[in-house]
Amino acid sequence: MTAGRSSAAKTGVTRVVCEQLAPRVGDLSHNKSMALDAVRRALADGADIVVLPELVTSGYVFETAEEARTTAITVEDPFFTDLSAVLAGTRSVVVLGFCQHADDTDDTDDALYNSAAVVDASGVRAVYRKTHLWDRETLFFTPGDRTPPVVDTAHGRIGVLICYDLEFAEMPRRLALAGADLIAVPTNWPLVEHPAGQYPAEIIQAQSAARANGVFIACADRSGVERGQQWTQGTAVIDQFGWLTSSVAGSTASSDPSVSEQRAAADLFLHLSRDKAISPHNDLLGDRRPDIYTQETPLL
Amino acid sequence: MTAGRSSAAKTGVTRVVCEQLAPRVGDLSHNKSMALDAVRRALADGADIVVLPELVTSGYVFETAEEARTTAITVEDPFFTDLSAVLAGTRSVVVLGFCQHADDTDDTDDALYNSAAVVDASGVRAVYRKTHLWDRETLFFTPGDRTPPVVDTAHGRIGVLICYDLEFAEMPRRLALAGADLIAVPTNWPLVEHPAGQYPAEIIQAQSAARANGVFIACADRSGVERGQQWTQGTAVIDQFGWLTSSVAGSTASSDPSVSEQRAAADLFLHLSRDKAISPHNDLLGDRRPDIYTQETPLL
């Protein structure tokens, strides 16, 4: 399942744009328009891959499960048709988070999921349901029970994780082993303190995942203030060595929660992710030792 | 195998001292003395746990396998007896790297290993052989084939990794699942460029591993210049949230390779590693989803 280096690699530049937005909690109609506008802006900026935040159509700080339910949509919702229409005539790909109401054929339950969709002009290419739920999300959402997909797009292979998923190194590892060039991460990172002069911990996790797997990572975080909740505003594009190529954090505007729209944008050679050689004798994925990882660890 | 939170937790302060040293390649006699002196200094500073660099008794930049072999010792070497004698009357623990010649009963081969020993006043408590070899180490050493141990000491449970091992998130994860409070990492990080204002990538990896697993991490790196090779001088103690508690990197002296002895020292409440709760609804290890991690990842 390791991605072969002989894969047909794309050699063009891919422009990745992460839009940091401030949806209004519970205001589905407003948030849909805001999301579509953000995609239009990104396309006007030449974006090949656009990443929007987690739960961008619903907002995040729900008071009740009922409130969450009022914002839930299915993949049959006109929003996705509208989004594909915005993408018509382009080869661009959008990854965004939404509150999903499960009504597809193999789901007879009434559960809500914290999901992400991969969408292009042809429609919804894939949906992933967040498997690691953070804090009060556990009150509103059912955790997904399927591993995230890697979607082969016109701009390379895109894997998807959502927010807290990225704290589990097993997840980016699986996507890299399945051949992901870039991992798109819709996220809502609640602001927590971090030492002066250091990047937020969530960004450090993303940097580590990128470096450890030789993949690009694009995180779209939240801006604004929602029911008193501020956000890390950690929107960032990270290269395959783990370095920040473009990031809102650290910019002068990043500490001002009244700035509702910011972005991180970078022109990347995504095919570089397919070369995992990091020394004449080392290969990031080839050097793994699954025989060791499955042994019982002795406590002496 | 998950560490129970009901384990008898130690509540005292543990002083962890990482000594950043400059051994002379191939000069076993000098390096042994240097290592013992460093332990004496750390003990005089009140150290409970002392970490010395990878291959501290041998040096690193070998020209030939024969040269490496001249620095190889077994766990029966008088050096370890001398080290235990230095520790006599204390409850302190030392973790250090050495070039190991395998001659114990279950090893009939003539292989060399890049190993680390956990030593206290009672003797050598455990030996771990590096499983992920970096670059030219593959020319001199045989990779270990056993998972690293967690050693239950007077100052908590200490896991061991060596340098490049830490780039594989599977490794600190295993140690955390086996109950490690602190991971000691003897290391030799060759200097590579990193963006201004950011910490070296190896430190970012260590921060990520600490945060993801709620464990303390203590890395002892090299100083000096060895056959033209400079070092990251990334010696650091990292807390269970992933923040640098004490670090040589970023200090004014860290860019001066002529400074041969530096240290990172921190007083830690290691028992805090046993509480993996990070929100009212989340537990760092309990939130893992092994059912997801073993699924086949779809390529769509």
XYZ file of C-alpha atoms in Angstrom:
600
model
C 0.000 0.000 0.000
C 3.053 2.235 -0.008
C 2.909 4.820 -2.786
C 5.340 3.863 -5.482
C 7.816 6.508 -6.487
C 7.276 5.438 -10.090
C 3.733 6.822 -10.029
C 2.981 9.229 -12.834
C 3.875 12.419 -11.027
C 2.397 15.727 -12.008
C 5.045 18.346 -12.534
C 3.020 21.566 -12.604
C 2.625 24.117 -9.870
C -0.469 23.745 -7.719
C -1.880 26.787 -5.984
C -3.343 25.894 -2.608
C -5.530 28.480 -0.884
C -6.886 28.067 2.639
C -9.652 30.518 3.498
C -9.986 31.411 7.189
C -13.629 32.343 7.737
C -16.117 33.318 10.428
C -19.412 31.513 9.894
C -22.438 32.454 12.023
C -23.452 29.571 14.240
C -26.807 28.143 13.204
C -27.192 30.415 10.157
C -27.062 27.851 7.390
C -28.174 30.178 4.631
C -25.598 32.847 5.441
C -22.815 30.326 5.829
C -23.550 28.608 2.517
C -23.292 31.946 0.716
C -20.147 32.852 2.634
C -18.541 29.520 1.686
C -19.419 29.885 -1.998
C -18.090 33.466 -1.978
C -14.858 32.284 -0.398
C -14.448 29.656 -3.127
C -15.094 32.301 -5.815
C -12.451 34.548 -4.253
C -9.958 31.699 -4.121
C -10.632 30.771 -7.745
C -10.149 34.411 -8.756
C -6.791 34.132 -7.002
C -5.919 31.147 -9.176
C -6.562 28.436 -6.605
C -6.309 24.821 -7.743
C -7.118 23.446 -4.303
C -9.285 25.386 -1.845
C -9.635 24.423 1.809
C -12.368 25.911 4.029
C -12.794 25.407 7.790
C -14.437 22.562 9.673
C -18.233 22.900 9.957
C -18.103 25.997 7.769
C -21.768 25.748 6.787
C -23.034 25.372 10.348
C -20.760 27.121 12.823
C -19.307 25.283 15.773
C -20.327 26.354 19.281
C -23.719 24.670 19.382
C -25.764 25.015 22.540
C -27.871 21.938 21.930
C -28.022 18.925 19.665
C -31.245 20.371 18.261
C -29.419 23.489 17.157
C -26.781 21.388 15.458
C -29.530 19.451 13.714
C -31.013 22.604 12.172
C -27.728 23.128 10.330
C -27.334 19.554 9.124
C -27.356 18.824 5.415
C -26.906 15.724 3.294
C -24.611 15.312 0.327
C -27.769 15.716 -1.814
C -28.214 19.277 -0.548
C -28.353 21.984 -3.252
C -25.311 23.568 -1.617
C -23.099 20.944 -3.165
C -24.743 21.397 -6.582
C -24.160 25.136 -6.236
C -20.546 24.533 -5.262
C -19.943 22.279 -8.263
C -21.520 24.973 -10.445
C -19.039 27.520 -9.086
C -16.291 25.054 -10.034
C -17.724 24.389 -13.513
C -15.114 24.773 -16.244
C -12.244 24.494 -13.768
C -10.176 21.548 -12.593
C -10.143 22.992 -9.084
C -10.972 21.011 -5.983
C -12.596 22.192 -2.748
C -12.330 20.528 0.656
C -14.667 21.860 3.341
C -16.305 20.840 6.573
C -20.060 20.535 7.074
C -22.576 19.218 9.546
C -23.839 16.049 7.895
C -27.209 14.470 8.345
C -26.922 10.826 7.394
C -29.701 9.838 5.053
C -27.872 7.937 2.395
C -28.913 4.428 1.621
C -26.639 2.589 3.982
C -27.517 4.834 6.926
C -30.952 4.378 8.374
C -30.163 6.207 11.579
C -30.714 9.834 12.419
C -27.123 10.568 13.381
C -25.192 13.764 12.754
C -21.576 13.720 11.642
C -18.817 16.299 11.660
C -17.856 15.685 8.042
C -15.690 16.977 5.234
C -16.445 16.809 1.526
C -14.085 16.785 -1.429
C -15.848 18.509 -4.307
C -14.955 19.333 -7.892
C -16.904 20.357 -10.980
C -18.165 16.794 -11.355
C -19.762 16.824 -7.907
C -18.960 15.402 -4.480
C -15.959 13.127 -4.896
C -15.758 11.884 -1.306
C -17.092 12.441 2.183
C -15.147 11.753 5.365
C -16.709 11.683 8.829
C -14.450 12.855 11.644
C -13.413 9.899 13.746
C -11.772 11.706 16.695
C -14.331 14.060 18.218
C -13.195 16.954 20.383
C -14.822 17.804 23.720
C -18.489 18.849 23.350
C -18.611 17.565 19.788
C -19.189 14.218 21.478
C -22.582 15.567 22.621
C -23.746 16.363 19.087
C -21.996 14.062 16.664
C -21.530 10.386 16.014
C -17.879 9.539 15.337
C -17.162 8.197 11.875
C -16.211 4.563 11.583
C -14.318 4.640 8.296
C -10.741 5.599 7.531
C -10.385 8.814 5.524
C -10.026 8.447 1.768
C -7.295 9.645 -0.551
C -8.886 11.264 -3.610
C -7.000 11.219 -6.905
C -7.696 14.649 -8.395
C -6.473 16.729 -11.328
C -3.974 18.259 -8.883
C -2.640 15.200 -7.145
C -3.823 12.897 -4.432
C -5.641 14.647 -1.612
C -6.185 13.075 1.791
C -8.590 14.555 4.328
C -8.498 14.889 8.103
C -10.573 17.085 10.395
C -9.055 19.070 13.269
C -8.407 16.777 16.274
C -7.800 13.850 13.888
C -4.421 15.426 13.165
C -3.304 14.915 16.779
C -3.251 11.170 16.088
C -0.130 10.493 14.078
C -1.651 7.222 12.936
C -3.993 9.220 10.671
C -1.565 11.223 8.504
C 0.623 8.120 8.396
C -2.187 6.078 6.883
C -2.909 8.754 4.295
C 0.766 8.991 3.339
C 1.011 5.217 3.021
C -2.039 5.346 0.736
C -0.224 7.842 -1.474
C -1.543 11.246 -0.395
C 0.454 14.192 -1.766
C -1.414 16.733 0.327
C -3.569 16.419 3.416
C -6.363 18.991 3.583
C -7.447 19.745 7.135
C -10.626 21.735 7.724
C -10.297 22.754 11.355
C -11.689 24.862 14.200
C -8.891 25.307 16.705
C -10.152 26.927 19.917
C -7.606 29.468 21.112
C -5.393 28.290 23.958
C -2.330 29.988 25.341
C 1.079 29.110 24.045
C 4.538 30.342 25.000
C 5.626 33.590 23.394
C 7.802 33.140 20.342
C 6.524 29.644 19.586
C 3.874 28.590 17.119
C 0.570 27.210 18.357
C 0.732 23.548 19.320
C -1.726 22.568 16.602
C 0.626 23.981 13.982
C 3.533 22.098 15.525
C 1.495 18.898 15.189
C 0.801 19.683 11.535
C 4.467 20.451 10.897
C 5.459 17.175 12.506
C 2.948 15.181 10.456
C 4.153 16.800 7.230
C 7.817 16.161 7.980
C 7.330 12.619 9.256
C 5.434 11.619 6.128
C 6.903 13.869 3.452
C 3.476 15.274 2.582
C 2.097 18.771 2.203
C -0.551 19.858 4.703
C -3.097 22.648 4.293
C -5.090 23.696 7.361
C -8.036 26.106 7.185
C -8.907 27.414 10.651
C -11.588 29.784 11.916
C -11.563 33.499 12.512
C -14.028 35.690 14.344
C -15.480 35.089 17.794
C -18.349 32.637 18.237
C -20.319 32.792 21.485
C -17.208 34.076 23.211
C -14.965 31.420 21.688
C -11.853 32.768 20.013
C -9.794 30.727 17.596
C -6.131 30.026 17.067
C -6.406 31.460 13.562
C -3.764 28.936 12.642
C -4.562 28.704 8.930
C -1.377 27.508 7.258
C 0.147 25.740 4.294
C 3.037 23.486 5.265
C 5.546 21.949 2.885
C 6.703 18.363 2.730
C 9.640 19.142 5.031
C 7.321 20.493 7.722
C 8.029 24.187 7.186
C 5.372 26.868 7.073
C 5.103 28.078 3.499
C 2.235 30.428 4.202
C 0.578 31.067 7.515
C -1.820 33.487 9.152
C -0.380 32.791 12.616
C 2.437 35.157 13.348
C 1.052 37.786 10.979
C 0.105 41.107 12.553
C -3.568 40.544 11.842
C -3.644 37.144 13.480
C -4.284 38.502 16.950
C -7.264 40.583 15.850
C -10.385 38.424 15.989
C -12.424 41.147 14.261
C -10.675 40.351 10.988
C -13.087 37.810 9.605
C -11.378 36.795 6.381
C -7.771 35.855 6.029
C -5.996 33.299 3.941
C -2.879 31.266 3.537
C -1.896 30.656 -0.078
C 1.075 28.860 -1.575
C 2.253 27.607 -4.945
C 3.470 24.063 -4.435
C 5.112 21.316 -6.454
C 2.946 18.605 -4.934
C 4.682 15.835 -6.871
C 7.712 16.355 -4.618
C 5.787 14.426 -1.976
C 6.376 11.281 -4.002
C 10.087 11.233 -3.326
C 10.483 9.962 0.217
C 14.275 9.680 0.076
C 15.797 11.886 2.762
C 19.391 10.653 2.664
C 21.354 8.297 0.424
C 20.372 5.516 2.833
C 16.944 6.584 4.084
C 13.345 6.619 2.906
C 10.707 8.140 5.165
C 8.144 5.422 4.666
C 10.496 2.617 3.713
C 12.383 3.023 6.985
C 9.307 2.117 9.009
C 9.628 -1.026 11.130
C 6.132 -2.501 11.469
C 7.713 -5.628 12.944
C 8.858 -3.501 15.882
C 5.627 -1.514 16.196
C 3.561 -4.618 16.813
C 5.786 -6.138 19.495
C 4.807 -6.109 23.136
C 6.780 -3.373 24.901
C 8.547 -4.780 27.970
C 8.166 -2.988 31.309
C 11.392 -3.645 33.174
C -1.418 -2.137 27.861
C -2.626 1.416 28.415
C -1.136 2.917 31.556
C -3.778 3.012 34.228
C -4.378 6.368 35.826
C -4.714 4.563 39.118
C -1.052 3.602 39.057
C 0.823 4.605 42.164
C 2.019 7.973 41.015
C 5.086 9.574 42.465
C 4.436 13.100 43.572
C 7.931 14.467 44.078
C 9.873 16.752 41.820
C 12.300 15.032 39.474
C 15.311 16.945 38.212
C 16.172 15.976 34.653
C 19.543 17.059 33.295
C 20.617 16.568 29.680
C 24.325 17.069 29.101
C 25.312 18.225 25.624
C 28.840 16.949 25.037
C 31.583 16.761 22.430
C 33.194 13.323 22.452
C 36.302 12.693 20.347
C 35.590 10.201 17.606
C 37.427 6.938 18.187
C 38.898 7.980 21.553
C 37.138 5.521 23.827
C 39.254 6.254 26.884
C 38.742 10.005 26.708
C 35.041 9.686 26.044
C 34.449 7.315 28.942
C 36.081 9.801 31.306
C 34.150 12.669 29.768
C 30.866 10.808 30.216
C 31.594 9.936 33.839
C 32.597 13.559 34.523
C 29.362 14.770 32.970
C 27.363 12.444 35.208
C 29.274 13.682 38.262
C 28.503 17.293 37.280
C 24.840 16.503 36.793
C 24.659 14.731 40.155
C 26.308 17.733 41.798
C 23.514 19.759 40.211
C 20.949 17.502 41.883
C 20.041 15.429 38.855
C 17.673 12.495 39.347
C 17.730 11.544 35.681
C 20.750 12.250 33.492
C 20.690 11.922 29.702
C 23.881 11.915 27.628
C 24.155 11.927 23.827
C 23.953 9.038 21.388
C 27.248 7.162 20.952
C 28.806 9.310 23.646
C 31.577 6.812 24.357
C 32.597 6.400 20.728
C 31.893 9.554 18.738
C 29.823 9.450 15.579
C 31.475 10.336 12.271
C 33.254 7.033 11.683
C 35.305 6.690 8.526
C 35.192 2.913 8.475
C 33.438 0.024 10.162
C 36.822 -0.935 11.606
C 37.083 2.408 13.337
C 33.612 1.971 14.806
C 34.639 -1.473 16.007
C 37.588 -0.106 17.986
C 35.114 1.902 20.086
C 32.652 -0.923 20.669
C 32.046 -2.159 24.183
C 29.780 -4.741 25.758
C 27.504 -4.253 28.735
C 30.180 -6.133 30.711
C 32.664 -3.343 30.054
C 34.218 -1.754 33.169
C 32.746 1.553 32.019
C 29.330 0.467 33.219
C 30.741 -0.693 36.550
C 32.456 2.664 36.899
C 29.224 4.443 36.047
C 27.259 2.490 38.638
C 29.982 3.320 41.154
C 29.517 7.021 40.417
C 25.811 6.503 41.078
C 26.392 4.520 44.299
C 24.347 5.849 47.175
C 21.970 7.737 44.889
C 18.654 6.811 43.318
C 19.662 8.597 40.136
C 19.364 7.067 36.695
C 21.548 7.638 33.631
C 20.558 7.059 30.007
C 23.373 7.250 27.468
C 24.293 6.048 24.024
C 27.206 3.726 23.269
C 28.613 1.632 20.469
C 27.707 -1.896 21.480
C 29.573 -5.030 20.585
C 27.164 -7.937 20.893
C 28.674 -10.756 22.847
C 25.946 -11.647 25.281
C 24.689 -15.170 25.389
C 21.900 -14.898 22.852
C 24.096 -13.107 20.313
C 26.703 -15.232 18.595
C 27.330 -12.758 15.809
C 29.937 -10.063 15.576
C 27.511 -7.208 14.935
C 27.771 -3.653 16.218
C 24.741 -1.797 17.509
C 23.987 1.859 18.095
C 22.649 1.302 21.594
C 21.476 3.100 24.700
C 21.794 1.886 28.269
C 19.689 2.711 31.303
C 21.969 2.557 34.332
C 21.514 3.100 38.048
C 23.522 2.252 41.146
C 22.473 -1.395 40.818
C 23.971 -1.677 37.337
C 22.687 -1.749 33.771
C 18.902 -1.912 33.960
C 18.212 -2.139 30.231
C 19.824 -1.857 26.822
C 18.024 -0.726 23.680
C 19.446 -1.091 20.182
C 18.440 1.658 17.739
C 16.007 0.268 15.221
C 15.877 3.178 12.730
C 19.416 3.826 11.499
C 20.275 7.168 9.945
C 22.285 7.479 6.726
C 25.846 6.147 7.067
C 25.013 4.418 10.342
C 23.637 1.716 8.042
C 27.241 1.017 6.978
C 28.457 0.371 10.512
C 25.568 -0.880 12.590
C 23.001 -3.641 12.613
C 19.512 -2.327 13.348
C 17.960 -3.588 16.550
C 15.059 -5.988 16.260
C 13.400 -5.396 19.601
C 10.982 -2.693 20.728
C 12.455 -0.278 23.281
C 11.741 -1.011 26.925
C 10.091 1.121 29.570
C 12.149 0.941 32.764
C 10.410 1.425 36.106
C 12.879 3.485 38.136
C 12.913 5.339 41.438
C 11.914 8.433 39.453
C 9.148 7.073 37.285
C 8.935 5.031 34.142
C 11.581 5.865 31.579
C 11.305 4.902 27.933
C 14.259 5.118 25.563
C 14.584 6.098 21.915
C 17.675 7.044 19.941
C 17.760 10.007 17.552
C 16.068 9.092 14.220
C 13.736 6.688 16.090
C 11.863 9.775 17.262
C 10.871 10.652 13.688
C 8.618 7.584 13.717
C 5.565 8.492 15.747
C 4.838 4.819 16.209
C 7.772 4.656 18.637
C 6.841 7.281 21.266
C 3.254 6.056 20.962
C 4.291 2.538 21.921
C 6.265 3.809 24.897
C 3.359 5.946 26.084
C 0.951 3.020 25.756
C 3.373 0.967 27.844
C 3.240 3.618 30.554
C 6.338 5.754 30.020
C 6.353 9.009 31.991
C 9.465 10.315 30.283
C 11.200 9.356 27.065
C 14.968 9.810 27.206
C 16.491 10.407 23.776
C 20.263 10.244 23.370
C 20.792 11.884 19.998
C 23.305 13.251 17.487
C 21.422 15.682 15.272
C 23.573 16.782 12.313
C 23.035 20.497 11.738
C 20.722 21.341 8.855
C 19.295 24.713 7.961
C 15.944 25.760 9.289
C 13.897 28.912 8.779
C 14.807 31.862 10.981
C 12.599 32.211 14.016
C 11.580 28.570 14.069
C 12.970 25.764 16.160
C 14.935 22.960 14.514
C 12.723 20.310 12.932
C 14.008 17.626 15.288
C 12.760 19.653 18.244
C 9.389 20.110 16.558
C 9.180 16.319 16.218
C 9.994 15.907 19.899
C 7.422 18.535 20.872
C 4.805 16.774 18.782
C 5.581 13.375 20.294
C 5.354 14.799 23.822
C 2.034 16.534 23.183
C 0.461 13.662 21.272
C 1.254 11.223 24.065
C 1.215 13.395 27.175
C 4.761 12.382 28.074
C 7.889 14.292 28.991
C 10.807 14.059 26.572
C 14.478 14.741 27.332
C 16.881 14.955 24.388
C 20.661 15.130 24.805
C 22.322 16.269 21.581
C 25.946 16.810 20.589
C 28.094 19.903 20.652
C 31.468 20.531 19.107
C 32.517 19.834 15.528
C 33.458 16.292 14.507
C 35.325 15.839 11.215
C 33.633 18.949 9.912
C 30.186 17.887 11.088
C 28.351 20.471 13.139
C 25.346 19.625 15.281
C 21.935 21.091 15.888
C 22.789 21.462 19.583
C 19.131 20.821 20.198
C 19.437 19.516 23.750
C 16.063 20.119 25.359
C 13.631 19.082 28.054
C 10.022 19.133 26.849
C 6.964 18.948 29.070
C 3.931 16.720 28.650
C 2.135 19.444 26.701
C 4.940 19.646 24.163
C 6.482 22.909 25.376
C 10.180 23.489 25.803
C 10.907 23.676 29.504
C 14.641 23.995 29.072
C 16.549 24.127 25.849
C 20.003 24.937 24.535
C 18.614 25.830 21.084
C 17.748 29.482 20.949
C 20.230 30.347 23.667
C 22.997 32.730 22.661
C 25.621 30.046 23.028
C 23.841 27.558 20.819
C 25.324 28.891 17.610
C 28.887 28.630 18.883
C 30.196 25.134 18.174
C 33.322 25.805 20.228
C 31.273 25.616 23.415
C 31.686 21.944 24.186
C 29.539 21.561 27.273
C 26.025 22.845 27.663
C 22.979 21.469 29.361
C 19.246 21.593 29.584
C 17.900 21.044 33.086
C 14.359 21.081 34.412
C 12.483 20.162 37.561
C 9.461 18.143 36.504
C 6.431 16.551 38.108
C 6.714 13.410 36.033
C 3.584 11.866 37.538
C 1.544 14.439 35.582
C 2.136 12.253 32.540
C -0.283 9.734 34.021
C -3.293 11.966 33.545
C -4.145 11.792 29.858
C -7.405 13.748 30.166
C -7.220 16.843 27.999
C -10.871 17.933 28.103
C -13.952 16.791 29.995
C -14.625 14.434 27.081
C -11.151 13.524 25.839
C -8.286 11.271 26.814
C -5.130 11.346 24.707
C -4.635 7.600 24.586
C -8.230 6.566 25.161
C -9.347 8.552 22.110
C -7.246 6.407 19.792
C -9.217 4.464 17.188
C -7.217 1.329 16.396
C -10.245 0.007 14.473
C -9.767 2.885 12.028
C -5.972 2.633 11.904
C -6.063 -0.929 10.636
C -8.585 -0.366 7.849
C -7.564 -0.294 4.219
C -7.475 3.337 3.070
C -9.562 3.782 -0.101
C -8.008 5.573 -3.091
C -10.907 7.258 -4.866
